[in-house]
Amino acid sequence: MAATIGISAEVRERVMAKYSKATAKKVARAVKKAKKGTLKSGGSGKKVTSRKQAIAIGLSEARAEGKKVPKAPKKKTAKKSAGKTVKKVATKKKTKERKAKKKS
């Protein structure tokens, strides 16, 4: 009780940890494996060389186990540009011209 003297419940809630101890262990394990050179990426199976990627893998594993971890940031989708549409139309025209040449 002596440690919480002078701190209201509201302040304590704001100071609470974002990550659980179990999450911290997962991240530490992933970073240690990355340093050792044995941590592999889930998708491609390649060796992880980036510290940031090792941390992301640790957080992802903790999330999968239901540990206390903030939600992953949402990926932004790129807007389609008009330039791509123009290229597609030009490519279709060229393809039609080639097919016409082959027929004749």
PDB file of N, CA, C and O in Angstrom, residues 19-100:
ATOM      1  N   TYR A  19       1.953  -3.598 -22.433  1.00  0.00           N
ATOM      2  CA  TYR A  19       2.240  -4.997 -22.712  1.00  0.00           C
ATOM      3  C   TYR A  19       2.317  -5.798 -21.415  1.00  0.00           C
ATOM      4  O   TYR A  19       2.775  -5.293 -20.402  1.00  0.00           O
ATOM      5  N   SER A  20       1.916  -7.063 -21.499  1.00  0.00           N
ATOM      6  CA  SER A  20       2.021  -7.932 -20.327  1.00  0.00           C
ATOM      7  C   SER A  20       3.451  -8.463 -20.224  1.00  0.00           C
ATOM      8  O   SER A  20       4.243  -8.358 -21.164  1.00  0.00           O
ATOM      9  N   LYS A  21       3.772  -9.073 -19.091  1.00  0.00           N
ATOM     10  CA  LYS A  21       5.103  -9.646 -18.906  1.00  0.00           C
ATOM     11  C   LYS A  21       5.333 -10.799 -19.872  1.00  0.00           C
ATOM     12  O   LYS A  21       6.438 -11.000 -20.370  1.00  0.00           O
ATOM     13  N   ALA A  22       4.262 -11.543 -20.136  1.00  0.00           N
ATOM     14  CA  ALA A  22       4.364 -12.669 -21.074  1.00  0.00           C
ATOM     15  C   ALA A  22       4.707 -12.167 -22.471  1.00  0.00           C
ATOM     16  O   ALA A  22       5.486 -12.792 -23.200  1.00  0.00           O
ATOM     17  N   THR A  23       4.143 -11.013 -22.842  1.00  0.00           N
ATOM     18  CA  THR A  23       4.436 -10.425 -24.146  1.00  0.00           C
ATOM     19  C   THR A  23       5.897 -10.002 -24.206  1.00  0.00           C
ATOM     20  O   THR A  23       6.575 -10.235 -25.207  1.00  0.00           O
ATOM     21  N   ALA A  24       6.369  -9.393 -23.129  1.00  0.00           N
ATOM     22  CA  ALA A  24       7.764  -8.960 -23.072  1.00  0.00           C
ATOM     23  C   ALA A  24       8.708 -10.153 -23.226  1.00  0.00           C
ATOM     24  O   ALA A  24       9.738 -10.057 -23.898  1.00  0.00           O
ATOM     25  N   LYS A  25       8.338 -11.287 -22.638  1.00  0.00           N
ATOM     26  CA  LYS A  25       9.159 -12.497 -22.768  1.00  0.00           C
ATOM     27  C   LYS A  25       9.183 -12.990 -24.208  1.00  0.00           C
ATOM     28  O   LYS A  25      10.215 -13.409 -24.717  1.00  0.00           O
ATOM     29  N   LYS A  26       8.010 -12.941 -24.874  1.00  0.00           N
ATOM     30  CA  LYS A  26       7.920 -13.380 -26.277  1.00  0.00           C
ATOM     31  C   LYS A  26       8.818 -12.524 -27.162  1.00  0.00           C
ATOM     32  O   LYS A  26       9.539 -13.031 -28.018  1.00  0.00           O
ATOM     33  N   VAL A  27       8.749 -11.208 -26.950  1.00  0.00           N
ATOM     34  CA  VAL A  27       9.548 -10.283 -27.754  1.00  0.00           C
ATOM     35  C   VAL A  27      11.034 -10.502 -27.471  1.00  0.00           C
ATOM     36  O   VAL A  27      11.844 -10.559 -28.410  1.00  0.00           O
ATOM     37  N   ALA A  28      11.389 -10.655 -26.208  1.00  0.00           N
ATOM     38  CA  ALA A  28      12.790 -10.886 -25.839  1.00  0.00           C
ATOM     39  C   ALA A  28      13.312 -12.168 -26.478  1.00  0.00           C
ATOM     40  O   ALA A  28      14.444 -12.207 -26.988  1.00  0.00           O
ATOM     41  N   ARG A  29      12.497 -13.204 -26.474  1.00  0.00           N
ATOM     42  CA  ARG A  29      12.887 -14.476 -27.083  1.00  0.00           C
ATOM     43  C   ARG A  29      13.122 -14.315 -28.582  1.00  0.00           C
ATOM     44  O   ARG A  29      14.098 -14.801 -29.147  1.00  0.00           O
ATOM     45  N   ALA A  30      12.218 -13.573 -29.249  1.00  0.00           N
ATOM     46  CA  ALA A  30      12.338 -13.368 -30.692  1.00  0.00           C
ATOM     47  C   ALA A  30      13.593 -12.565 -31.033  1.00  0.00           C
ATOM     48  O   ALA A  30      14.317 -12.906 -31.975  1.00  0.00           O
ATOM     49  N   VAL A  31      13.867 -11.518 -30.255  1.00  0.00           N
ATOM     50  CA  VAL A  31      15.065 -10.696 -30.501  1.00  0.00           C
ATOM     51  C   VAL A  31      16.328 -11.516 -30.261  1.00  0.00           C
ATOM     52  O   VAL A  31      17.291 -11.431 -31.031  1.00  0.00           O
ATOM     53  N   LYS A  32      16.315 -12.339 -29.221  1.00  0.00           N
ATOM     54  CA  LYS A  32      17.475 -13.191 -28.915  1.00  0.00           C
ATOM     55  C   LYS A  32      17.729 -14.179 -30.053  1.00  0.00           C
ATOM     56  O   LYS A  32      18.862 -14.388 -30.476  1.00  0.00           O
ATOM     57  N   LYS A  33      16.644 -14.773 -30.575  1.00  0.00           N
ATOM     58  CA  LYS A  33      16.772 -15.717 -31.690  1.00  0.00           C
ATOM     59  C   LYS A  33      17.284 -15.017 -32.946  1.00  0.00           C
ATOM     60  O   LYS A  33      18.068 -15.584 -33.700  1.00  0.00           O
ATOM     61  N   ALA A  34      16.826 -13.768 -33.148  1.00  0.00           N
ATOM     62  CA  ALA A  34      17.274 -13.003 -34.315  1.00  0.00           C
ATOM     63  C   ALA A  34      18.767 -12.711 -34.227  1.00  0.00           C
ATOM     64  O   ALA A  34      19.494 -12.822 -35.222  1.00  0.00           O
ATOM     65  N   LYS A  35      19.232 -12.353 -33.031  1.00  0.00           N
ATOM     66  CA  LYS A  35      20.656 -12.085 -32.831  1.00  0.00           C
ATOM     67  C   LYS A  35      21.487 -13.341 -33.078  1.00  0.00           C
ATOM     68  O   LYS A  35      22.578 -13.289 -33.635  1.00  0.00           O
ATOM     69  N   LYS A  36      20.923 -14.464 -32.649  1.00  0.00           N
ATOM     70  CA  LYS A  36      21.607 -15.745 -32.814  1.00  0.00           C
ATOM     71  C   LYS A  36      21.588 -16.177 -34.283  1.00  0.00           C
ATOM     72  O   LYS A  36      22.450 -16.923 -34.740  1.00  0.00           O
ATOM     73  N   GLY A  37      20.573 -15.706 -35.027  1.00  0.00           N
ATOM     74  CA  GLY A  37      20.466 -16.038 -36.455  1.00  0.00           C
ATOM     75  C   GLY A  37      19.560 -17.219 -36.726  1.00  0.00           C
ATOM     76  O   GLY A  37      19.604 -17.799 -37.808  1.00  0.00           O
ATOM     77  N   THR A  38      18.715 -17.579 -35.752  1.00  0.00           N
ATOM     78  CA  THR A  38      17.839 -18.742 -35.938  1.00  0.00           C
ATOM     79  C   THR A  38      16.375 -18.353 -36.116  1.00  0.00           C
ATOM     80  O   THR A  38      15.541 -19.217 -36.351  1.00  0.00           O
ATOM     81  N   LEU A  39      16.048 -17.058 -36.012  1.00  0.00           N
ATOM     82  CA  LEU A  39      14.663 -16.615 -36.181  1.00  0.00           C
ATOM     83  C   LEU A  39      14.346 -16.531 -37.662  1.00  0.00           C
ATOM     84  O   LEU A  39      15.083 -15.922 -38.436  1.00  0.00           O
ATOM     85  N   LYS A  40      13.242 -17.170 -38.053  1.00  0.00           N
ATOM     86  CA  LYS A  40      12.861 -17.173 -39.468  1.00  0.00           C
ATOM     87  C   LYS A  40      11.518 -16.496 -39.656  1.00  0.00           C
ATOM     88  O   LYS A  40      10.652 -16.549 -38.799  1.00  0.00           O
ATOM     89  N   SER A  41      11.369 -15.861 -40.799  1.00  0.00           N
ATOM     90  CA  SER A  41      10.132 -15.165 -41.144  1.00  0.00           C
ATOM     91  C   SER A  41       9.047 -16.189 -41.426  1.00  0.00           C
ATOM     92  O   SER A  41       9.322 -17.260 -41.983  1.00  0.00           O
ATOM     93  N   GLY A  42       7.820 -15.860 -41.035  1.00  0.00           N
ATOM     94  CA  GLY A  42       6.719 -16.798 -41.210  1.00  0.00           C
ATOM     95  C   GLY A  42       6.349 -17.036 -42.662  1.00  0.00           C
ATOM     96  O   GLY A  42       6.135 -18.158 -43.088  1.00  0.00           O
ATOM     97  N   GLY A  43       6.276 -15.972 -43.444  1.00  0.00           N
ATOM     98  CA  GLY A  43       5.820 -16.089 -44.828  1.00  0.00           C
ATOM     99  C   GLY A  43       6.815 -16.796 -45.725  1.00  0.00           C
ATOM    100  O   GLY A  43       6.541 -17.828 -46.330  1.00  0.00           O
ATOM    101  N   SER A  44       8.030 -16.245 -45.819  1.00  0.00           N
ATOM    102  CA  SER A  44       9.016 -16.767 -46.768  1.00  0.00           C
ATOM    103  C   SER A  44       9.947 -17.800 -46.143  1.00  0.00           C
ATOM    104  O   SER A  44      10.560 -18.590 -46.857  1.00  0.00           O
ATOM    105  N   GLY A  45      10.078 -17.770 -44.825  1.00  0.00           N
ATOM    106  CA  GLY A  45      10.974 -18.708 -44.155  1.00  0.00           C
ATOM    107  C   GLY A  45      12.418 -18.251 -44.184  1.00  0.00           C
ATOM    108  O   GLY A  45      13.320 -18.994 -43.816  1.00  0.00           O
ATOM    109  N   LYS A  46      12.647 -16.991 -44.618  1.00  0.00           N
ATOM    110  CA  LYS A  46      14.007 -16.456 -44.657  1.00  0.00           C
ATOM    111  C   LYS A  46      14.441 -16.037 -43.257  1.00  0.00           C
ATOM    112  O   LYS A  46      13.615 -15.789 -42.397  1.00  0.00           O
ATOM    113  N   LYS A  47      15.768 -15.928 -43.059  1.00  0.00           N
ATOM    114  CA  LYS A  47      16.302 -15.491 -41.771  1.00  0.00           C
ATOM    115  C   LYS A  47      15.963 -14.019 -41.544  1.00  0.00           C
ATOM    116  O   LYS A  47      16.053 -13.209 -42.455  1.00  0.00           O
ATOM    117  N   VAL A  48      15.587 -13.694 -40.313  1.00  0.00           N
ATOM    118  CA  VAL A  48      15.262 -12.314 -39.959  1.00  0.00           C
ATOM    119  C   VAL A  48      16.550 -11.600 -39.566  1.00  0.00           C
ATOM    120  O   VAL A  48      17.299 -12.080 -38.719  1.00  0.00           O
ATOM    121  N   THR A  49      16.808 -10.435 -40.195  1.00  0.00           N
ATOM    122  CA  THR A  49      18.018  -9.683 -39.889  1.00  0.00           C
ATOM    123  C   THR A  49      17.694  -8.360 -39.202  1.00  0.00           C
ATOM    124  O   THR A  49      18.547  -7.772 -38.564  1.00  0.00           O
ATOM    125  N   SER A  50      16.462  -7.896 -39.314  1.00  0.00           N
ATOM    126  CA  SER A  50      16.066  -6.614 -38.745  1.00  0.00           C
ATOM    127  C   SER A  50      15.550  -6.772 -37.316  1.00  0.00           C
ATOM    128  O   SER A  50      14.751  -7.657 -37.032  1.00  0.00           O
ATOM    129  N   ARG A  51      16.035  -5.885 -36.416  1.00  0.00           N
ATOM    130  CA  ARG A  51      15.580  -5.905 -35.027  1.00  0.00           C
ATOM    131  C   ARG A  51      14.100  -5.582 -34.950  1.00  0.00           C
ATOM    132  O   ARG A  51      13.350  -6.202 -34.201  1.00  0.00           O
ATOM    133  N   LYS A  52      13.663  -4.617 -35.755  1.00  0.00           N
ATOM    134  CA  LYS A  52      12.250  -4.224 -35.765  1.00  0.00           C
ATOM    135  C   LYS A  52      11.359  -5.389 -36.189  1.00  0.00           C
ATOM    136  O   LYS A  52      10.282  -5.588 -35.650  1.00  0.00           O
ATOM    137  N   GLN A  53      11.803  -6.147 -37.170  1.00  0.00           N
ATOM    138  CA  GLN A  53      11.024  -7.288 -37.639  1.00  0.00           C
ATOM    139  C   GLN A  53      10.956  -8.364 -36.558  1.00  0.00           C
ATOM    140  O   GLN A  53       9.922  -9.009 -36.374  1.00  0.00           O
ATOM    141  N   ALA A  54      12.042  -8.551 -35.830  1.00  0.00           N
ATOM    142  CA  ALA A  54      12.065  -9.534 -34.731  1.00  0.00           C
ATOM    143  C   ALA A  54      11.056  -9.148 -33.654  1.00  0.00           C
ATOM    144  O   ALA A  54      10.309  -9.995 -33.151  1.00  0.00           O
ATOM    145  N   ILE A  55      10.998  -7.853 -33.336  1.00  0.00           N
ATOM    146  CA  ILE A  55      10.034  -7.370 -32.342  1.00  0.00           C
ATOM    147  C   ILE A  55       8.615  -7.590 -32.844  1.00  0.00           C
ATOM    148  O   ILE A  55       7.739  -8.048 -32.108  1.00  0.00           O
ATOM    149  N   ALA A  56       8.385  -7.290 -34.112  1.00  0.00           N
ATOM    150  CA  ALA A  56       7.053  -7.471 -34.704  1.00  0.00           C
ATOM    151  C   ALA A  56       6.621  -8.931 -34.660  1.00  0.00           C
ATOM    152  O   ALA A  56       5.457  -9.235 -34.381  1.00  0.00           O
ATOM    153  N   ILE A  57       7.544  -9.842 -34.889  1.00  0.00           N
ATOM    154  CA  ILE A  57       7.237 -11.274 -34.842  1.00  0.00           C
ATOM    155  C   ILE A  57       6.867 -11.674 -33.413  1.00  0.00           C
ATOM    156  O   ILE A  57       5.899 -12.400 -33.192  1.00  0.00           O
ATOM    157  N   GLY A  58       7.630 -11.184 -32.425  1.00  0.00           N
ATOM    158  CA  GLY A  58       7.334 -11.476 -31.017  1.00  0.00           C
ATOM    159  C   GLY A  58       5.955 -10.975 -30.621  1.00  0.00           C
ATOM    160  O   GLY A  58       5.184 -11.677 -29.954  1.00  0.00           O
ATOM    161  N   LEU A  59       5.617  -9.744 -31.029  1.00  0.00           N
ATOM    162  CA  LEU A  59       4.297  -9.178 -30.716  1.00  0.00           C
ATOM    163  C   LEU A  59       3.191  -9.969 -31.401  1.00  0.00           C
ATOM    164  O   LEU A  59       2.136 -10.211 -30.822  1.00  0.00           O
ATOM    165  N   SER A  60       3.435 -10.364 -32.631  1.00  0.00           N
ATOM    166  CA  SER A  60       2.441 -11.127 -33.386  1.00  0.00           C
ATOM    167  C   SER A  60       2.155 -12.473 -32.723  1.00  0.00           C
ATOM    168  O   SER A  60       0.998 -12.897 -32.617  1.00  0.00           O
ATOM    169  N   GLU A  61       3.211 -13.138 -32.263  1.00  0.00           N
ATOM    170  CA  GLU A  61       3.045 -14.429 -31.578  1.00  0.00           C
ATOM    171  C   GLU A  61       2.265 -14.247 -30.276  1.00  0.00           C
ATOM    172  O   GLU A  61       1.406 -15.057 -29.944  1.00  0.00           O
ATOM    173  N   ALA A  62       2.561 -13.165 -29.562  1.00  0.00           N
ATOM    174  CA  ALA A  62       1.854 -12.892 -28.303  1.00  0.00           C
ATOM    175  C   ALA A  62       0.377 -12.615 -28.575  1.00  0.00           C
ATOM    176  O   ALA A  62      -0.494 -13.075 -27.834  1.00  0.00           O
ATOM    177  N   ARG A  63       0.095 -11.857 -29.646  1.00  0.00           N
ATOM    178  CA  ARG A  63      -1.297 -11.573 -30.028  1.00  0.00           C
ATOM    179  C   ARG A  63      -2.042 -12.862 -30.340  1.00  0.00           C
ATOM    180  O   ARG A  63      -3.193 -13.037 -29.951  1.00  0.00           O
ATOM    181  N   ALA A  64      -1.377 -13.772 -31.035  1.00  0.00           N
ATOM    182  CA  ALA A  64      -1.992 -15.045 -31.414  1.00  0.00           C
ATOM    183  C   ALA A  64      -2.350 -15.876 -30.185  1.00  0.00           C
ATOM    184  O   ALA A  64      -3.319 -16.636 -30.210  1.00  0.00           O
ATOM    185  N   GLU A  65      -1.569 -15.731 -29.118  1.00  0.00           N
ATOM    186  CA  GLU A  65      -1.830 -16.470 -27.874  1.00  0.00           C
ATOM    187  C   GLU A  65      -2.800 -15.731 -26.952  1.00  0.00           C
ATOM    188  O   GLU A  65      -3.131 -16.216 -25.883  1.00  0.00           O
ATOM    189  N   GLY A  66      -3.221 -14.529 -27.358  1.00  0.00           N
ATOM    190  CA  GLY A  66      -4.190 -13.775 -26.575  1.00  0.00           C
ATOM    191  C   GLY A  66      -3.596 -12.986 -25.419  1.00  0.00           C
ATOM    192  O   GLY A  66      -4.288 -12.636 -24.483  1.00  0.00           O
ATOM    193  N   LYS A  67      -2.300 -12.689 -25.497  1.00  0.00           N
ATOM    194  CA  LYS A  67      -1.647 -11.902 -24.446  1.00  0.00           C
ATOM    195  C   LYS A  67      -2.039 -10.429 -24.589  1.00  0.00           C
ATOM    196  O   LYS A  67      -2.613 -10.025 -25.587  1.00  0.00           O
ATOM    197  N   LYS A  68      -1.693  -9.631 -23.582  1.00  0.00           N
ATOM    198  CA  LYS A  68      -2.043  -8.213 -23.596  1.00  0.00           C
ATOM    199  C   LYS A  68      -1.072  -7.446 -24.510  1.00  0.00           C
ATOM    200  O   LYS A  68       0.076  -7.205 -24.153  1.00  0.00           O
ATOM    201  N   VAL A  69      -1.555  -7.115 -25.692  1.00  0.00           N
ATOM    202  CA  VAL A  69      -0.780  -6.385 -26.689  1.00  0.00           C
ATOM    203  C   VAL A  69      -1.728  -5.424 -27.395  1.00  0.00           C
ATOM    204  O   VAL A  69      -2.840  -5.815 -27.743  1.00  0.00           O
ATOM    205  N   PRO A  70      -1.319  -4.181 -27.636  1.00  0.00           N
ATOM    206  CA  PRO A  70      -2.193  -3.279 -28.391  1.00  0.00           C
ATOM    207  C   PRO A  70      -2.453  -3.827 -29.786  1.00  0.00           C
ATOM    208  O   PRO A  70      -1.644  -4.598 -30.321  1.00  0.00           O
ATOM    209  N   LYS A  71      -3.565  -3.427 -30.388  1.00  0.00           N
ATOM    210  CA  LYS A  71      -3.905  -3.903 -31.721  1.00  0.00           C
ATOM    211  C   LYS A  71      -2.836  -3.496 -32.722  1.00  0.00           C
ATOM    212  O   LYS A  71      -2.222  -2.433 -32.592  1.00  0.00           O
ATOM    213  N   ALA A  72      -2.637  -4.325 -33.720  1.00  0.00           N
ATOM    214  CA  ALA A  72      -1.667  -4.024 -34.765  1.00  0.00           C
ATOM    215  C   ALA A  72      -2.166  -2.836 -35.576  1.00  0.00           C
ATOM    216  O   ALA A  72      -3.367  -2.697 -35.806  1.00  0.00           O
ATOM    217  N   PRO A  73      -1.251  -1.970 -36.030  1.00  0.00           N
ATOM    218  CA  PRO A  73      -1.686  -0.829 -36.837  1.00  0.00           C
ATOM    219  C   PRO A  73      -2.290  -1.310 -38.151  1.00  0.00           C
ATOM    220  O   PRO A  73      -1.817  -2.287 -38.742  1.00  0.00           O
ATOM    221  N   LYS A  74      -3.345  -0.624 -38.580  1.00  0.00           N
ATOM    222  CA  LYS A  74      -4.000  -1.025 -39.823  1.00  0.00           C
ATOM    223  C   LYS A  74      -3.149  -0.605 -41.007  1.00  0.00           C
ATOM    224  O   LYS A  74      -2.564   0.474 -41.019  1.00  0.00           O
ATOM    225  N   LYS A  75      -3.116  -1.452 -42.015  1.00  0.00           N
ATOM    226  CA  LYS A  75      -2.339  -1.151 -43.216  1.00  0.00           C
ATOM    227  C   LYS A  75      -3.144  -0.199 -44.095  1.00  0.00           C
ATOM    228  O   LYS A  75      -4.338  -0.387 -44.295  1.00  0.00           O
ATOM    229  N   LYS A  76      -2.460   0.796 -44.623  1.00  0.00           N
ATOM    230  CA  LYS A  76      -3.120   1.751 -45.509  1.00  0.00           C
ATOM    231  C   LYS A  76      -3.110   1.180 -46.922  1.00  0.00           C
ATOM    232  O   LYS A  76      -2.100   0.642 -47.376  1.00  0.00           O
ATOM    233  N   THR A  77      -4.238   1.313 -47.608  1.00  0.00           N
ATOM    234  CA  THR A  77      -4.306   0.838 -48.982  1.00  0.00           C
ATOM    235  C   THR A  77      -4.012   1.997 -49.920  1.00  0.00           C
ATOM    236  O   THR A  77      -4.478   3.112 -49.715  1.00  0.00           O
ATOM    237  N   ALA A  78      -3.233   1.734 -50.917  1.00  0.00           N
ATOM    238  CA  ALA A  78      -2.849   2.775 -51.870  1.00  0.00           C
ATOM    239  C   ALA A  78      -4.006   3.052 -52.828  1.00  0.00           C
ATOM    240  O   ALA A  78      -4.736   2.142 -53.236  1.00  0.00           O
ATOM    241  N   LYS A  79      -4.165   4.320 -53.173  1.00  0.00           N
ATOM    242  CA  LYS A  79      -5.201   4.692 -54.128  1.00  0.00           C
ATOM    243  C   LYS A  79      -4.724   4.325 -55.527  1.00  0.00           C
ATOM    244  O   LYS A  79      -3.546   4.456 -55.854  1.00  0.00           O
ATOM    245  N   LYS A  80      -5.660   3.874 -56.349  1.00  0.00           N
ATOM    246  CA  LYS A  80      -5.318   3.546 -57.722  1.00  0.00           C
ATOM    247  C   LYS A  80      -5.159   4.838 -58.502  1.00  0.00           C
ATOM    248  O   LYS A  80      -6.000   5.725 -58.437  1.00  0.00           O
ATOM    249  N   SER A  81      -4.076   4.910 -59.248  1.00  0.00           N
ATOM    250  CA  SER A  81      -3.839   6.134 -60.014  1.00  0.00           C
ATOM    251  C   SER A  81      -4.398   5.986 -61.420  1.00  0.00           C
ATOM    252  O   SER A  81      -4.559   4.890 -61.948  1.00  0.00           O
ATOM    253  N   ALA A  82      -4.674   7.096 -62.049  1.00  0.00           N
ATOM    254  CA  ALA A  82      -5.219   7.115 -63.402  1.00  0.00           C
ATOM    255  C   ALA A  82      -4.172   6.642 -64.395  1.00  0.00           C
ATOM    256  O   ALA A  82      -4.499   6.120 -65.457  1.00  0.00           O
ATOM    257  N   GLY A  83      -2.904   6.809 -64.062  1.00  0.00           N
ATOM    258  CA  GLY A  83      -1.814   6.410 -64.959  1.00  0.00           C
ATOM    259  C   GLY A  83      -1.832   4.932 -65.283  1.00  0.00           C
ATOM    260  O   GLY A  83      -1.557   4.528 -66.404  1.00  0.00           O
ATOM    261  N   LYS A  84      -2.168   4.109 -64.317  1.00  0.00           N
ATOM    262  CA  LYS A  84      -2.213   2.662 -64.542  1.00  0.00           C
ATOM    263  C   LYS A  84      -3.313   2.314 -65.532  1.00  0.00           C
ATOM    264  O   LYS A  84      -3.149   1.457 -66.377  1.00  0.00           O
ATOM    265  N   THR A  85      -4.447   2.984 -65.442  1.00  0.00           N
ATOM    266  CA  THR A  85      -5.575   2.725 -66.325  1.00  0.00           C
ATOM    267  C   THR A  85      -5.184   3.045 -67.759  1.00  0.00           C
ATOM    268  O   THR A  85      -5.486   2.296 -68.676  1.00  0.00           O
ATOM    269  N   VAL A  86      -4.497   4.147 -67.945  1.00  0.00           N
ATOM    270  CA  VAL A  86      -4.058   4.546 -69.280  1.00  0.00           C
ATOM    271  C   VAL A  86      -3.101   3.509 -69.840  1.00  0.00           C
ATOM    272  O   VAL A  86      -3.191   3.133 -71.004  1.00  0.00           O
ATOM    273  N   LYS A  87      -2.190   3.011 -69.011  1.00  0.00           N
ATOM    274  CA  LYS A  87      -1.239   1.998 -69.467  1.00  0.00           C
ATOM    275  C   LYS A  87      -1.957   0.731 -69.898  1.00  0.00           C
ATOM    276  O   LYS A  87      -1.618   0.130 -70.900  1.00  0.00           O
ATOM    277  N   LYS A  88      -2.963   0.313 -69.122  1.00  0.00           N
ATOM    278  CA  LYS A  88      -3.700  -0.904 -69.451  1.00  0.00           C
ATOM    279  C   LYS A  88      -4.376  -0.772 -70.808  1.00  0.00           C
ATOM    280  O   LYS A  88      -4.365  -1.681 -71.615  1.00  0.00           O
ATOM    281  N   VAL A  89      -4.985   0.378 -71.059  1.00  0.00           N
ATOM    282  CA  VAL A  89      -5.683   0.604 -72.327  1.00  0.00           C
ATOM    283  C   VAL A  89      -4.690   0.546 -73.479  1.00  0.00           C
ATOM    284  O   VAL A  89      -4.939  -0.088 -74.497  1.00  0.00           O
ATOM    285  N   ALA A  90      -3.535   1.184 -73.305  1.00  0.00           N
ATOM    286  CA  ALA A  90      -2.511   1.186 -74.341  1.00  0.00           C
ATOM    287  C   ALA A  90      -2.009  -0.235 -74.596  1.00  0.00           C
ATOM    288  O   ALA A  90      -1.789  -0.630 -75.747  1.00  0.00           O
ATOM    289  N   THR A  91      -1.833  -1.009 -73.545  1.00  0.00           N
ATOM    290  CA  THR A  91      -1.362  -2.394 -73.678  1.00  0.00           C
ATOM    291  C   THR A  91      -2.395  -3.241 -74.401  1.00  0.00           C
ATOM    292  O   THR A  91      -2.045  -4.072 -75.243  1.00  0.00           O
ATOM    293  N   LYS A  92      -3.666  -3.037 -74.089  1.00  0.00           N
ATOM    294  CA  LYS A  92      -4.733  -3.801 -74.755  1.00  0.00           C
ATOM    295  C   LYS A  92      -4.749  -3.506 -76.255  1.00  0.00           C
ATOM    296  O   LYS A  92      -4.920  -4.400 -77.071  1.00  0.00           O
ATOM    297  N   LYS A  93      -4.542  -2.236 -76.609  1.00  0.00           N
ATOM    298  CA  LYS A  93      -4.526  -1.856 -78.028  1.00  0.00           C
ATOM    299  C   LYS A  93      -3.371  -2.548 -78.743  1.00  0.00           C
ATOM    300  O   LYS A  93      -3.538  -3.081 -79.842  1.00  0.00           O
ATOM    301  N   LYS A  94      -2.200  -2.556 -78.106  1.00  0.00           N
ATOM    302  CA  LYS A  94      -1.029  -3.197 -78.712  1.00  0.00           C
ATOM    303  C   LYS A  94      -1.266  -4.694 -78.891  1.00  0.00           C
ATOM    304  O   LYS A  94      -0.883  -5.280 -79.901  1.00  0.00           O
ATOM    305  N   THR A  95      -1.896  -5.316 -77.897  1.00  0.00           N
ATOM    306  CA  THR A  95      -2.180  -6.751 -77.962  1.00  0.00           C
ATOM    307  C   THR A  95      -3.130  -7.041 -79.129  1.00  0.00           C
ATOM    308  O   THR A  95      -2.921  -8.003 -79.874  1.00  0.00           O
ATOM    309  N   LYS A  96      -4.148  -6.213 -79.277  1.00  0.00           N
ATOM    310  CA  LYS A  96      -5.098  -6.387 -80.384  1.00  0.00           C
ATOM    311  C   LYS A  96      -4.386  -6.244 -81.718  1.00  0.00           C
ATOM    312  O   LYS A  96      -4.643  -7.008 -82.657  1.00  0.00           O
ATOM    313  N   GLU A  97      -3.474  -5.261 -81.820  1.00  0.00           N
ATOM    314  CA  GLU A  97      -2.729  -5.048 -83.067  1.00  0.00           C
ATOM    315  C   GLU A  97      -1.853  -6.262 -83.390  1.00  0.00           C
ATOM    316  O   GLU A  97      -1.797  -6.697 -84.526  1.00  0.00           O
ATOM    317  N   ARG A  98      -1.208  -6.834 -82.377  1.00  0.00           N
ATOM    318  CA  ARG A  98      -0.359  -8.012 -82.601  1.00  0.00           C
ATOM    319  C   ARG A  98      -1.182  -9.198 -83.080  1.00  0.00           C
ATOM    320  O   ARG A  98      -0.767  -9.930 -83.977  1.00  0.00           O
ATOM    321  N   LYS A  99      -2.336  -9.397 -82.450  1.00  0.00           N
ATOM    322  CA  LYS A  99      -3.215 -10.502 -82.842  1.00  0.00           C
ATOM    323  C   LYS A  99      -3.700 -10.326 -84.278  1.00  0.00           C
ATOM    324  O   LYS A  99      -3.782 -11.282 -85.040  1.00  0.00           O
ATOM    325  N   ALA A 100      -3.998  -9.081 -84.634  1.00  0.00           N
ATOM    326  CA  ALA A 100      -4.461  -8.791 -86.016  1.00  0.00           C
ATOM    327  C   ALA A 100      -3.348  -9.084 -87.016  1.00  0.00           C
ATOM    328  O   ALA A 100      -3.609  -9.617 -88.109  1.00  0.00           O
TER     329      ALA A 100
END
